[in-house]
Every structure is written in C-alpha cells, then in structure tokens.
GROMACS .gro file of C-alpha atoms in nm:
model
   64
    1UNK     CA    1  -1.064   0.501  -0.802
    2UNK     CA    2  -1.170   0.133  -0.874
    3UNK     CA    3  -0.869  -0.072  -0.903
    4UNK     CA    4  -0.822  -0.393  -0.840
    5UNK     CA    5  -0.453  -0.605  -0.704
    6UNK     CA    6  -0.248  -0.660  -1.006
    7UNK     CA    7  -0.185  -0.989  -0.864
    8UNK     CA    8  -0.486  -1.141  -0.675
    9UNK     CA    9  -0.750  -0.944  -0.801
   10UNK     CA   10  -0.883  -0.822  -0.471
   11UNK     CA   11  -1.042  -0.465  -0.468
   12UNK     CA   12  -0.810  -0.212  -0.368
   13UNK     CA   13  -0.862   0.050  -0.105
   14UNK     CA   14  -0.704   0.431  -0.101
   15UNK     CA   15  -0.414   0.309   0.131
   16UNK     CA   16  -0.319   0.001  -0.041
   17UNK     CA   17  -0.286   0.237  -0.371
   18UNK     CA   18  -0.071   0.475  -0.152
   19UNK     CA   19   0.101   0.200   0.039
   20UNK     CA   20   0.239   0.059  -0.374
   21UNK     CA   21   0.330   0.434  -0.483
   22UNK     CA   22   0.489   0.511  -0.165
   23UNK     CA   23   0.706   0.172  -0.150
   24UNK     CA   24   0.723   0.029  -0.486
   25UNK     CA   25   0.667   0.327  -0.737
   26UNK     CA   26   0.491   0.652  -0.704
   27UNK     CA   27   0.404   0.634  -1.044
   28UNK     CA   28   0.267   0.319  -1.091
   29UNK     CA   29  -0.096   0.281  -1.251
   30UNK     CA   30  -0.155  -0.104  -1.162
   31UNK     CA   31  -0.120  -0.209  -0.754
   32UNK     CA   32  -0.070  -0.463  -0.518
   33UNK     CA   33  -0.317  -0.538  -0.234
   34UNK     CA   34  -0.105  -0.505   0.129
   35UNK     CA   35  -0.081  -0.881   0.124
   36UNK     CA   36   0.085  -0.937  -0.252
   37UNK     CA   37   0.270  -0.598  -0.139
   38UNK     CA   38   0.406  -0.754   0.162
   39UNK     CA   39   0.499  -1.053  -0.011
   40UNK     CA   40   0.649  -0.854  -0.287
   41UNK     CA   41   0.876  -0.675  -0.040
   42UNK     CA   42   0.946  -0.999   0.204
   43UNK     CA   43   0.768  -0.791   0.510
   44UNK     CA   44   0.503  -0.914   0.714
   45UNK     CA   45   0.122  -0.746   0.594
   46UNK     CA   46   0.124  -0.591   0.977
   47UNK     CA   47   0.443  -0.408   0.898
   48UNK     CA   48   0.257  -0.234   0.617
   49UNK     CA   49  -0.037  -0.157   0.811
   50UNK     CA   50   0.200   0.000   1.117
   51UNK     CA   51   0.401   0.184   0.792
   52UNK     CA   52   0.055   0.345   0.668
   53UNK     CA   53  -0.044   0.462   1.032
   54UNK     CA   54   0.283   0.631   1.097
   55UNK     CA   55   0.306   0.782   0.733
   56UNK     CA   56  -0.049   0.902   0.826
   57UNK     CA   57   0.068   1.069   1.144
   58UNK     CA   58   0.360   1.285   0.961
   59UNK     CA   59   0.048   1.388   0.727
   60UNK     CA   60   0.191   1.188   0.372
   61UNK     CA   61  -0.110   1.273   0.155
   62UNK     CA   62  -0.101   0.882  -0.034
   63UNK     CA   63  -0.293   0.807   0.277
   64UNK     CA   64  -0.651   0.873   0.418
   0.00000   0.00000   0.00000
C-alpha cells in the first residue's frame, strides 16, 4: 500500500494506516500520518506510538 497523509502529504507506513482505522475509522481509504493524527485527536504523537505498541502486544492485526 502506497498512501500518502491526507493532510501533509508524508508517506504513510503500515501502522500509521492502522493507527487512522483503529482510532478514527476502520473504514477509511485516505489517512493521517501519526503527527496530523495526533493533532486530529488533541494527543501527543508519543501517545500514538505507546497506543500502537500495546495494540501490537494484544496481537490487533492493523499493526505490524
């Protein structure tokens, strides 16, 4: 998958795709990069990054 932030234009990687399903809209086809996403969502980009690794740990399949 190629995609690129809706909003900055930055390329995307697999767990900034499943970090935008998983808190905006699973099924969305345009995405936020983890810093427009935690600007969208008033969160710091590290609370993303801790949300991905523990979402990883309980085995969520959005992320690699």
């Amino acid at each position: 998958m190629d995609s690129v932030c809706m909003q900055c234009g930055k390329k995307l990687t697999p767990n900034e795709i499943g970090a935008h399903k998983k808190f905006i809209n699973r099924g969305s086809t345009t995405f936020l990069c983890r810093i427009c996403l935690a600007g969208e969502l008033d969160v710091p980009p590290e609370l993303i990054d801790e949300k991905i690794e523990e979402y990883k740990r309980q085995g969520c399949t959005l992320f690699v």
